[in-house]
Short mmCIF file of C-alpha atoms and ligand atoms in Angstrom, two decimals:
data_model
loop_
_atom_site.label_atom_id
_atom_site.label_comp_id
_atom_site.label_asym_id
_atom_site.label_seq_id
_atom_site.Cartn_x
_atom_site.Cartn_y
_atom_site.Cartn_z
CA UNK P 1 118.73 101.11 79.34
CA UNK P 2 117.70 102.07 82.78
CA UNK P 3 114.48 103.64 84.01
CA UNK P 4 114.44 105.42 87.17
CA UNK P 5 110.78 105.32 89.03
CA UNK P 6 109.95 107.58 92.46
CA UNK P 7 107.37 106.21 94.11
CA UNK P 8 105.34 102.90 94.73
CA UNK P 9 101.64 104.03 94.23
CA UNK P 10 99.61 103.23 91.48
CA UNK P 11 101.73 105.49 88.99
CA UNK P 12 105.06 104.12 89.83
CA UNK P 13 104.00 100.87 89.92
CA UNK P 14 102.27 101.15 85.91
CA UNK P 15 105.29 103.16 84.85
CA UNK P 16 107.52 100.37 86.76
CA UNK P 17 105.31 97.90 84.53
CA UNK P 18 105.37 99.52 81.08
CA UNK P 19 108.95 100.82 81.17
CA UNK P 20 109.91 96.66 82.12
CA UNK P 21 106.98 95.81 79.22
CA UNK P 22 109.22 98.05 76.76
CA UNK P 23 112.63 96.20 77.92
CA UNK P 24 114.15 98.44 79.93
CA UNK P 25 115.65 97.71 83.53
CA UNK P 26 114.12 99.54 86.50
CA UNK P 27 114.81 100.96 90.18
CA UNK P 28 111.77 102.66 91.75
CA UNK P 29 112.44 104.12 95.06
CA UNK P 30 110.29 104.30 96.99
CA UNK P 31 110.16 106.62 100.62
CA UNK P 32 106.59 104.14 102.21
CA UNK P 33 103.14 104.57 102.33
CA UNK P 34 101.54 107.24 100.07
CA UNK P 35 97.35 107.59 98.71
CA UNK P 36 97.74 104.03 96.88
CA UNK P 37 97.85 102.41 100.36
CA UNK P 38 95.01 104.61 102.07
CA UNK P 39 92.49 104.40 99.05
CA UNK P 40 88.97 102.86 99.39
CA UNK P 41 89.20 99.94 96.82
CA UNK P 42 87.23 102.15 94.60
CA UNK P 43 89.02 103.26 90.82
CA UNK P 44 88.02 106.62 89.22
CA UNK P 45 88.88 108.78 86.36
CA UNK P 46 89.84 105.84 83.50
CA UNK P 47 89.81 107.32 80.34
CA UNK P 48 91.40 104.93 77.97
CA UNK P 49 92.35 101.92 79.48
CA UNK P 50 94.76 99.53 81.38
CA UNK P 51 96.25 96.50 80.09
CA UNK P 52 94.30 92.95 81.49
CA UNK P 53 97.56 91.40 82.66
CA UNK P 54 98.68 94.99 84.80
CA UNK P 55 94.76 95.04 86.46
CA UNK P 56 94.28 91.26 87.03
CA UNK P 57 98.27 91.41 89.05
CA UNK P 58 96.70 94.50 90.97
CA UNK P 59 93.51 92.73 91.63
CA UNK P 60 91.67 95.28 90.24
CA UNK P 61 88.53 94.89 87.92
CA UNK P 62 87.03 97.32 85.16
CA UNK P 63 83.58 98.47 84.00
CA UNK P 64 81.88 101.86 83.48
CA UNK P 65 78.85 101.91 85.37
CA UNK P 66 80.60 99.87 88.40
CA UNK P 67 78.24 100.39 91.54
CA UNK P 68 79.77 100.16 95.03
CA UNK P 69 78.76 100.40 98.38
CA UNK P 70 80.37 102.87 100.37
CA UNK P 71 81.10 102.24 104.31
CA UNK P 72 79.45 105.56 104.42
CA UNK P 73 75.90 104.23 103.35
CA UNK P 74 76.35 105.64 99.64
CA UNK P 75 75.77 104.10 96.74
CA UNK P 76 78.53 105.43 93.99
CA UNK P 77 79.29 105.16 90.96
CA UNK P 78 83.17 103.87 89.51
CA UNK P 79 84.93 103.13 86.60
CA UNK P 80 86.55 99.89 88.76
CA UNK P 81 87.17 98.20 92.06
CA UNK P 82 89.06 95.98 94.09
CA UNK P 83 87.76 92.89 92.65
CA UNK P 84 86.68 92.22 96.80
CA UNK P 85 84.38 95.14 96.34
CA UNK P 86 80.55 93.91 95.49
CA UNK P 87 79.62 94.95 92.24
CA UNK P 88 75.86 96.12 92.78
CA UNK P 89 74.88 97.43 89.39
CA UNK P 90 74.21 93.41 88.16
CA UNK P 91 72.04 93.46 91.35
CA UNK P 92 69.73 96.16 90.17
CA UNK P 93 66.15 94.88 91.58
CA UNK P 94 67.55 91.90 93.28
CA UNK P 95 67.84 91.78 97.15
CA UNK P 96 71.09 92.36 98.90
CA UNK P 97 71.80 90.55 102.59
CA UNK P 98 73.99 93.24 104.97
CA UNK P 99 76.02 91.45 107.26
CA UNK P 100 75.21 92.03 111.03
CA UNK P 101 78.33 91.86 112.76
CA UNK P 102 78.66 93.30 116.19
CA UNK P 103 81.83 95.05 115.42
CA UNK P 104 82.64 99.13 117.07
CA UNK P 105 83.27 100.38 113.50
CA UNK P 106 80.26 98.84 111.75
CA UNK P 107 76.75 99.90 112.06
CA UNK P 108 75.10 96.89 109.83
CA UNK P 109 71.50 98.33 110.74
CA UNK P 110 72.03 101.73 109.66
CA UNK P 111 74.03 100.37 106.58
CA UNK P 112 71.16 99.15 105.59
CA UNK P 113 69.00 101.62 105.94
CA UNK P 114 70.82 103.86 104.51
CA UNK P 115 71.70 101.77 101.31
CA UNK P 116 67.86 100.78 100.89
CA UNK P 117 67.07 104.47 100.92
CA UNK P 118 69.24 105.61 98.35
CA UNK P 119 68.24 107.25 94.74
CA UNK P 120 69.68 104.19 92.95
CA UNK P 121 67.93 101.55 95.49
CA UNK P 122 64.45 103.58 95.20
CA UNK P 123 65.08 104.06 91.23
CA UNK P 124 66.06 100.10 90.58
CA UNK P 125 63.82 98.47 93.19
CA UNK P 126 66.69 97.09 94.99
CA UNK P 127 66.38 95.25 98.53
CA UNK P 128 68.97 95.61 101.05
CA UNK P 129 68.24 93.41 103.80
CA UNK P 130 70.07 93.06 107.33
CA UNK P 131 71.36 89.45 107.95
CA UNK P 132 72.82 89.04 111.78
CA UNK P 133 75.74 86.52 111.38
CA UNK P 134 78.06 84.39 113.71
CA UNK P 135 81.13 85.76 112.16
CA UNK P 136 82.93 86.89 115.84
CA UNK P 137 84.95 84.09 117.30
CA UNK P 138 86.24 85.58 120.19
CA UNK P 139 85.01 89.12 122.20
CA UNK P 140 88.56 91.19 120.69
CA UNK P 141 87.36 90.65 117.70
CA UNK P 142 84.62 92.83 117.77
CA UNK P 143 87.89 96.14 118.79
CA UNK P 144 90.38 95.27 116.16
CA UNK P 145 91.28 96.67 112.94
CA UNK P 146 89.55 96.15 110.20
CA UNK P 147 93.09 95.20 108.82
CA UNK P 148 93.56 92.43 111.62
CA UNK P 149 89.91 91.27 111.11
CA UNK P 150 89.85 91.17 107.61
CA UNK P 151 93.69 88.98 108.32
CA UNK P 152 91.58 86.50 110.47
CA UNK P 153 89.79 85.19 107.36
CA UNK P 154 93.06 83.78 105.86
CA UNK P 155 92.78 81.26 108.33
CA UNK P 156 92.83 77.73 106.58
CA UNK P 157 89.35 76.60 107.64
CA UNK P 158 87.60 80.17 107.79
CA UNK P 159 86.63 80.63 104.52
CA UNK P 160 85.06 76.90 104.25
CA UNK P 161 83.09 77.77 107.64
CA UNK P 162 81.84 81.03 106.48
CA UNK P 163 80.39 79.81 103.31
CA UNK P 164 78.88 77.19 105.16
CA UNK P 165 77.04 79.96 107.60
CA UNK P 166 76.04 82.03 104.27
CA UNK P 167 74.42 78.76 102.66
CA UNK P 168 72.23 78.72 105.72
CA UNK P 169 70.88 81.49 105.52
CA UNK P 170 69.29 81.28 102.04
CA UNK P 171 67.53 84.23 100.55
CA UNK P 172 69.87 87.43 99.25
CA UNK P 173 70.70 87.15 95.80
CA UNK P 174 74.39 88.93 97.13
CA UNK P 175 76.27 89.45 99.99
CA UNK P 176 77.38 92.88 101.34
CA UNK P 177 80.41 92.71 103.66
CA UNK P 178 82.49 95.10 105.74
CA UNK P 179 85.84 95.16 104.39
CA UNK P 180 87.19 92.10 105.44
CA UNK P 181 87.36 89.15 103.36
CA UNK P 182 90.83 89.03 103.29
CA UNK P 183 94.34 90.69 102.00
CA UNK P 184 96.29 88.05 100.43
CA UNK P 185 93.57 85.43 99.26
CA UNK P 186 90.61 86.44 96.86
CA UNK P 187 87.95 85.09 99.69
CA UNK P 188 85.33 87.52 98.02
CA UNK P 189 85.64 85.75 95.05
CA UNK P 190 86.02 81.57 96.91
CA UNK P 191 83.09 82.55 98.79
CA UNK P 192 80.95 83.91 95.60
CA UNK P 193 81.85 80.39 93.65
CA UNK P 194 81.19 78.42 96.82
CA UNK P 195 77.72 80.02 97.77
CA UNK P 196 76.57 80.19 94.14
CA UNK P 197 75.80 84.30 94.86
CA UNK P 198 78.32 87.39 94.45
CA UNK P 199 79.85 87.94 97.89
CA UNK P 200 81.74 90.96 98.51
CA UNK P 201 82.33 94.33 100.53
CA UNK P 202 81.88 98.00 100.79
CA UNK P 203 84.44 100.09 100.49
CA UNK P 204 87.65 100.46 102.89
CA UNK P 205 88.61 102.59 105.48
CA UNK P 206 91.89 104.62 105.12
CA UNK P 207 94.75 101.96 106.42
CA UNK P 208 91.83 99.05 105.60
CA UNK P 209 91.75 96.15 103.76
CA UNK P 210 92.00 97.72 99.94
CA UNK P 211 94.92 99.32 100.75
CA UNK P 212 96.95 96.69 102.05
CA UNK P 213 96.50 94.64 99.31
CA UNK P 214 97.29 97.06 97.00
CA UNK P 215 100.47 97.10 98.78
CA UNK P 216 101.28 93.00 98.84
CA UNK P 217 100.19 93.14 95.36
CA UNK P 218 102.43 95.63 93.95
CA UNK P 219 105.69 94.04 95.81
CA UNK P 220 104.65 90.36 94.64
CA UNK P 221 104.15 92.22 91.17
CA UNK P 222 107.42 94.44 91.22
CA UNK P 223 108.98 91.10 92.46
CA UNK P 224 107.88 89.31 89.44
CA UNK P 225 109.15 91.77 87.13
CA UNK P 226 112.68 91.59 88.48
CA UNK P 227 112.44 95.36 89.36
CA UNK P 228 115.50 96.59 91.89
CA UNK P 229 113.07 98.37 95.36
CA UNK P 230 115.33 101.24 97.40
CA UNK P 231 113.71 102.09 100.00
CA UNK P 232 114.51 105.96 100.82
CA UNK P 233 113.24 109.90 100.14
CA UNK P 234 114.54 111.09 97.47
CA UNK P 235 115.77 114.98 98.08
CA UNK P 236 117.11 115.99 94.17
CA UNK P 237 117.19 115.18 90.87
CA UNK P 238 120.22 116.14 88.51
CA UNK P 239 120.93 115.97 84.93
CA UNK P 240 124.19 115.71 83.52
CA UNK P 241 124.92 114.52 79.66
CA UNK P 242 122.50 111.36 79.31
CA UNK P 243 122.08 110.30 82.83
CA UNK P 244 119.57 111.22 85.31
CA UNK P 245 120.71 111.40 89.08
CA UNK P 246 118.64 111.00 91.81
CA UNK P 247 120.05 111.65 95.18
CA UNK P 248 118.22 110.56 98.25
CA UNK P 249 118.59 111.14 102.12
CA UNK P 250 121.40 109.97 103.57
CA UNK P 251 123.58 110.28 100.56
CA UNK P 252 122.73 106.90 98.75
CA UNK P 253 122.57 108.11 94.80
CA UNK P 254 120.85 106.53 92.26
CA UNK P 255 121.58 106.92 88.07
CA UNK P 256 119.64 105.77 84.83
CA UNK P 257 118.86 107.17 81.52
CA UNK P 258 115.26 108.25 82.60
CA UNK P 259 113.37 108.54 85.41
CA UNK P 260 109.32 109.19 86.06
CA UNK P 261 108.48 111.03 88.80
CA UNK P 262 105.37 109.49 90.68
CA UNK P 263 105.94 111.16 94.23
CA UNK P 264 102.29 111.56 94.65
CA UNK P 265 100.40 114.50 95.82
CA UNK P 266 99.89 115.80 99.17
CA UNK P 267 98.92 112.60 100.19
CA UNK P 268 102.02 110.58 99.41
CA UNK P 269 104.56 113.52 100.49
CA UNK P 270 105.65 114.40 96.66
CA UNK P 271 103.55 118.20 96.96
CA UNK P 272 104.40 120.82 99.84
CA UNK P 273 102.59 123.71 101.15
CA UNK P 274 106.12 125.34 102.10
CA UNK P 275 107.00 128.47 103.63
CA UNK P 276 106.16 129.83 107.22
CA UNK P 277 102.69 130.82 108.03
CA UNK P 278 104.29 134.06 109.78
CA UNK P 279 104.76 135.73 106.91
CA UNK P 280 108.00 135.45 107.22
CA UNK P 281 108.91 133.89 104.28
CA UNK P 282 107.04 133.84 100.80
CA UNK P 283 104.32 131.03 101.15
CA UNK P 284 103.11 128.24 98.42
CA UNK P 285 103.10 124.52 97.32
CA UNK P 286 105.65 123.29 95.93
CA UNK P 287 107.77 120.14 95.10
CA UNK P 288 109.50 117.98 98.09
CA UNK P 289 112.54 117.34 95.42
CA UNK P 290 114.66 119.74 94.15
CA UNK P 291 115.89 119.84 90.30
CA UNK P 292 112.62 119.97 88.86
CA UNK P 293 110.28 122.61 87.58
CA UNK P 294 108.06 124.34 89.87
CA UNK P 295 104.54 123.61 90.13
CA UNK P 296 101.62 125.27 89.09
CA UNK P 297 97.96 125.85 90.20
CA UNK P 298 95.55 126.08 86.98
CA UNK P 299 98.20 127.31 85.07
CA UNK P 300 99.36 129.79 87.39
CA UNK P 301 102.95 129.45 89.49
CA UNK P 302 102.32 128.19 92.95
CA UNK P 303 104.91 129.80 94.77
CA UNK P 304 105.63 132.37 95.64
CA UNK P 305 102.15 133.76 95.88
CA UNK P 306 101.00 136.97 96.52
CA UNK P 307 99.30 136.84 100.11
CA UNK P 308 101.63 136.60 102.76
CA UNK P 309 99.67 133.63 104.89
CA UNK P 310 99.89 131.50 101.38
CA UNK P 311 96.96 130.66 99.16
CA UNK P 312 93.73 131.14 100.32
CA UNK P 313 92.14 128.42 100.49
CA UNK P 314 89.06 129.94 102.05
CA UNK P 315 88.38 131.89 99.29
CA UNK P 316 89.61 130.22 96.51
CA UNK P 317 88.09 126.38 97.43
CA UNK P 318 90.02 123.48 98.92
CA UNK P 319 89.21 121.92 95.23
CA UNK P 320 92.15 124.07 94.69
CA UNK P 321 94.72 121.26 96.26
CA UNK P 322 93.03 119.03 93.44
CA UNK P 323 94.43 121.63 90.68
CA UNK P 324 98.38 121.56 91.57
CA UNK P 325 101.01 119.69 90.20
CA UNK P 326 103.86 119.19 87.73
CA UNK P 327 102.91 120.43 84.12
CA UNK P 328 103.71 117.46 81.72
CA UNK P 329 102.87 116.86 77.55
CA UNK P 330 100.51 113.97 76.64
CA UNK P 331 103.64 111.66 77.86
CA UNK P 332 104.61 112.96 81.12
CA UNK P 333 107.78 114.21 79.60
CA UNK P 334 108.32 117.39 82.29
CA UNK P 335 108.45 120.32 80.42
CA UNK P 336 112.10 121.29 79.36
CA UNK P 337 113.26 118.29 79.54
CA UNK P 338 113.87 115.14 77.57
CA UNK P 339 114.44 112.52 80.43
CA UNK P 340 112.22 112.99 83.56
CA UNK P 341 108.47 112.54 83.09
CA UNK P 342 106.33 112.79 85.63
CA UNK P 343 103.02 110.49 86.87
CA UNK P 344 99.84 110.69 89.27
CA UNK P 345 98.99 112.68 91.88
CA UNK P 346 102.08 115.16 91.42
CA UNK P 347 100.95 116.32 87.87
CA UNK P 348 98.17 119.00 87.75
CA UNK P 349 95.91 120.13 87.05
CA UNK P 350 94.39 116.98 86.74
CA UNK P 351 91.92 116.01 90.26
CA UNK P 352 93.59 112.90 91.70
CA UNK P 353 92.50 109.31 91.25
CA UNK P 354 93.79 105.93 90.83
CA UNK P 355 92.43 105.96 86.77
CA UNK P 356 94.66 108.70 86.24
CA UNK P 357 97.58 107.51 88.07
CA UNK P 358 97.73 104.45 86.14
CA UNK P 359 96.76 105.54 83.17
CA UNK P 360 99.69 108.61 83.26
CA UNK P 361 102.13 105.64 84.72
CA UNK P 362 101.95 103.68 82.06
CA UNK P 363 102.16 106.38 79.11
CA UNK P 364 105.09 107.91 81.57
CA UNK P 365 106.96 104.58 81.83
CA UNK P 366 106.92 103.85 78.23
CA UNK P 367 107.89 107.02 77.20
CA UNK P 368 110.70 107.16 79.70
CA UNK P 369 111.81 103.81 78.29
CA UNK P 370 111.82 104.69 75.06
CA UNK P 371 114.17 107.76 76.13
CA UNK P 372 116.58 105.47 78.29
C1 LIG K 401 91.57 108.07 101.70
C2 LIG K 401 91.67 108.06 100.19
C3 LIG K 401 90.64 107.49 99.44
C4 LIG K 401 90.73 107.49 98.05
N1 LIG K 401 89.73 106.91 97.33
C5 LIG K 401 89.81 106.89 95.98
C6 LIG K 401 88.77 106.31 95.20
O1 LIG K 401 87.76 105.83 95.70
N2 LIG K 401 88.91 106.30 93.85
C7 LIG K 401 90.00 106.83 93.23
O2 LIG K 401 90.09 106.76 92.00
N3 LIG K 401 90.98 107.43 93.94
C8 LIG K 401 90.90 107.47 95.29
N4 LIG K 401 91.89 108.09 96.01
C9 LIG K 401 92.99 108.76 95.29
C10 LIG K 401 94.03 107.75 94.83
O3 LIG K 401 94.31 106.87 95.88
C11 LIG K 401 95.28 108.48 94.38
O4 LIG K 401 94.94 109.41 93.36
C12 LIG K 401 96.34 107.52 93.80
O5 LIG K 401 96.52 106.42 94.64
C13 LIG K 401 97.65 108.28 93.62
O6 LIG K 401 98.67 107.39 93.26
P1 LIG K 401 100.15 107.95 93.07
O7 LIG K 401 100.96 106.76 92.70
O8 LIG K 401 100.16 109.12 92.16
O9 LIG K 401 100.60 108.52 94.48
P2 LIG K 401 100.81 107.82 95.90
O10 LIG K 401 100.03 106.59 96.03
O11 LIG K 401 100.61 108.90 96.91
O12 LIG K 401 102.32 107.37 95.89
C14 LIG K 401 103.37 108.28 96.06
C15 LIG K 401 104.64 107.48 96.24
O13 LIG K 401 105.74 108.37 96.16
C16 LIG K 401 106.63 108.13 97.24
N5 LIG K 401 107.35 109.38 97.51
C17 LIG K 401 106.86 110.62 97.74
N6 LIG K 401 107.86 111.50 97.91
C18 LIG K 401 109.01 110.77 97.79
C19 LIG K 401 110.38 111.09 97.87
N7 LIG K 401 110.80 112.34 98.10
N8 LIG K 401 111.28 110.09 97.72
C20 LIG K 401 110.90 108.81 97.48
N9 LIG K 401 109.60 108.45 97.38
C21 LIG K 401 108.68 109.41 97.53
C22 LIG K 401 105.74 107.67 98.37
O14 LIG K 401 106.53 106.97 99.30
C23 LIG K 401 104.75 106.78 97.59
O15 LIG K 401 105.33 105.51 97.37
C24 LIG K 401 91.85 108.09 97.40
C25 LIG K 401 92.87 108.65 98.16
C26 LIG K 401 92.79 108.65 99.55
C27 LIG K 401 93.91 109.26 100.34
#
């Protein structure tokens, strides 16, 4: 019983999980980084759940009513984080320090500012305050990536230091970070139990901190469930008899009894907006592998469409790109057919977000298993 998974996002790594959960063996291939590894840290659209053990491996935490900190200066509402992400709705009223860092892509002052002055600040009486810290050690630190700096904090003796500087400055009831407090260890978490106050960040750039450990995450996750990785784009899906093929660039082919499609959206390279802008040829979205039903926009076939440049966008709404994807039942089966279901961003019409890709990734890989 084999299970077939494209893609390594949030979907293909839940269908990965529930399709080994339900005893079946599993390849996902897997052509690099798609949304999974650009997201924010921040989890939306959950409807009915994810398992404990599948969130606690992904380092992810769950609550309605989650409250995070956006690098933008926005205060949001979630359904879950990265469990590095400060939780602010427990800190309704209470008074929040904002690190100070002299770094190029952190304005702590008007961070602040612009947290204080928000609805849900104003609404809960909450205090944001601006705390300068030492946290530079040398002058590059202040240029490099948020990725790199957030890397320096692994450092054996960093995390004991910068609890140390946080006890001395008594006073906030939390601490609001960039996103940097590491990608492999939990330092958000060492540095809330060794300070005695929640410590934790605002959200991530694209390429930041969130994403990369979503990524180390996943492998040491797929790792742990014995799950074979090919790395590779995948250009076509047959099916003959029982078996599902999946051929991939370069000729490498790869068979099982099911497979879930989680090639993400336009984001992760599984959607297309083919044709040529000319006119030339008919223009729409469509799928980047072949075998599989074509796509549709609110119920309607994306391609071809009627205008020669393509859909327009400008009249229509780029909420539009939201509303395209693979039609699927309740189980990601793929419509007219019994073995390939489908996952995450690439199903429509359903807006994009990590709640729904691993909440269709699961029902997707169980199903498929129970096909395989
Ligand atoms: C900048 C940014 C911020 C976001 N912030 C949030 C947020 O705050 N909250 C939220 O809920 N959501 C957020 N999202 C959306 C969320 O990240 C996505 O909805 C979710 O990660 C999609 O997961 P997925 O597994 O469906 O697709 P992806 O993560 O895109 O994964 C697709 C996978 O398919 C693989 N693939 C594609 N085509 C092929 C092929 N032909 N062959 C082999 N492999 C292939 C890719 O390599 C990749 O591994 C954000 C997205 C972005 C880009």
């Amino acid at each position: 019983m084999k299970v077939v998974v494209v893609g390594a996002g949030f979907a293909g790594v839940a269908a990965a999980w529930a399709a080994r959960r339900a005893g079946a063996t599993v390849t996902v291939v897997d052509g690099g980084p798609g949304a999974s590894s650009l997201y924010c840290g921040g989890v939306d659209g959950l409807r009915a759940g994810v398992p404990e053990e599948l969130l606690s491996a992904l380092g992810l935490r769950l609550a309605k009513d989650t409250h995070i900190a956006t690098r933008e200066g926005v205060v949001r509402t979630t359904d879950g984080r990265d469990s590095a992400l400060l939780d602010l709705a427990p800190l309704a009223g209470k008074h929040v320090g904002v690190v100070d860092v002299p770094r190029d892509d952190w304005d702590g002052p008007l961070l602040a500012r612009s947290f204080a002055a928000s609805d849900w600040a104003r609404s809960t009486g909450t205090r944001f305050e601006l705390v300068p810290l030492p946290l530079l050690e040398k002058g590059h630190e202040r240029r490099v990536s948020s990725y790199d700096f957030a890397a320096g904090f692994e450092r054996p003796e960093r995390p004991a230091w910068l609890a140390e500087v946080l006890k001395a400055k008594a006073g906030p009831n939390a601490w609001l970070f960039g996103p940097w407090l590491g990608l492999t260890r939990s330092l958000a978490a060492e540095l809330s139990r060794a300070t005695g106050v929640p410590v934790g960040e605002v959200t991530s750039p694209p390429g930041g901190a969130a994403g990369a450990r979503f990524e180390l995450r996943r492998d040491a996750l797929l790792a742990s469930l014995a799950v074979e990785r090919v790395t590779g784009r995948v250009t076509e899906v047959l099916t003959t008899g029982g078996d599902v093929t999946v051929r991939l660039e370069g000729g490498v082919v790869v068979v099982g009894g099911a497979l879930v499609v989680a090639s993400g959206g336009f984001v992760g390279g599984g959607l297309l907006l083919s044709g040529a802008l000319s006119g030339a040829d008919p223009a729409g979205f469509e799928l980047a592998i072949r075998g599989l039903p074509p796509v549709l926009l609110r119920g309607e076939l994306a391609q071809p469409v009627s205008s020669l440049f393509g859909v327009d966008l400008a009249a229509r709404g780029r909420g539009l790109l939201e509303h395209v994807g693979l039609p699927v039942a309740h189980d990601g089966r793929v419509s007219a057919s019994s073995a390939v279901f489908a996952a995450g961003d690439v199903v429509g019409p359903v807006p994009p977000s990590v709640g729904q890709a691993l909440e269709s990734g699961l029902r997707a890989g169980a199903a498929a298993a129970g096909t395989a």
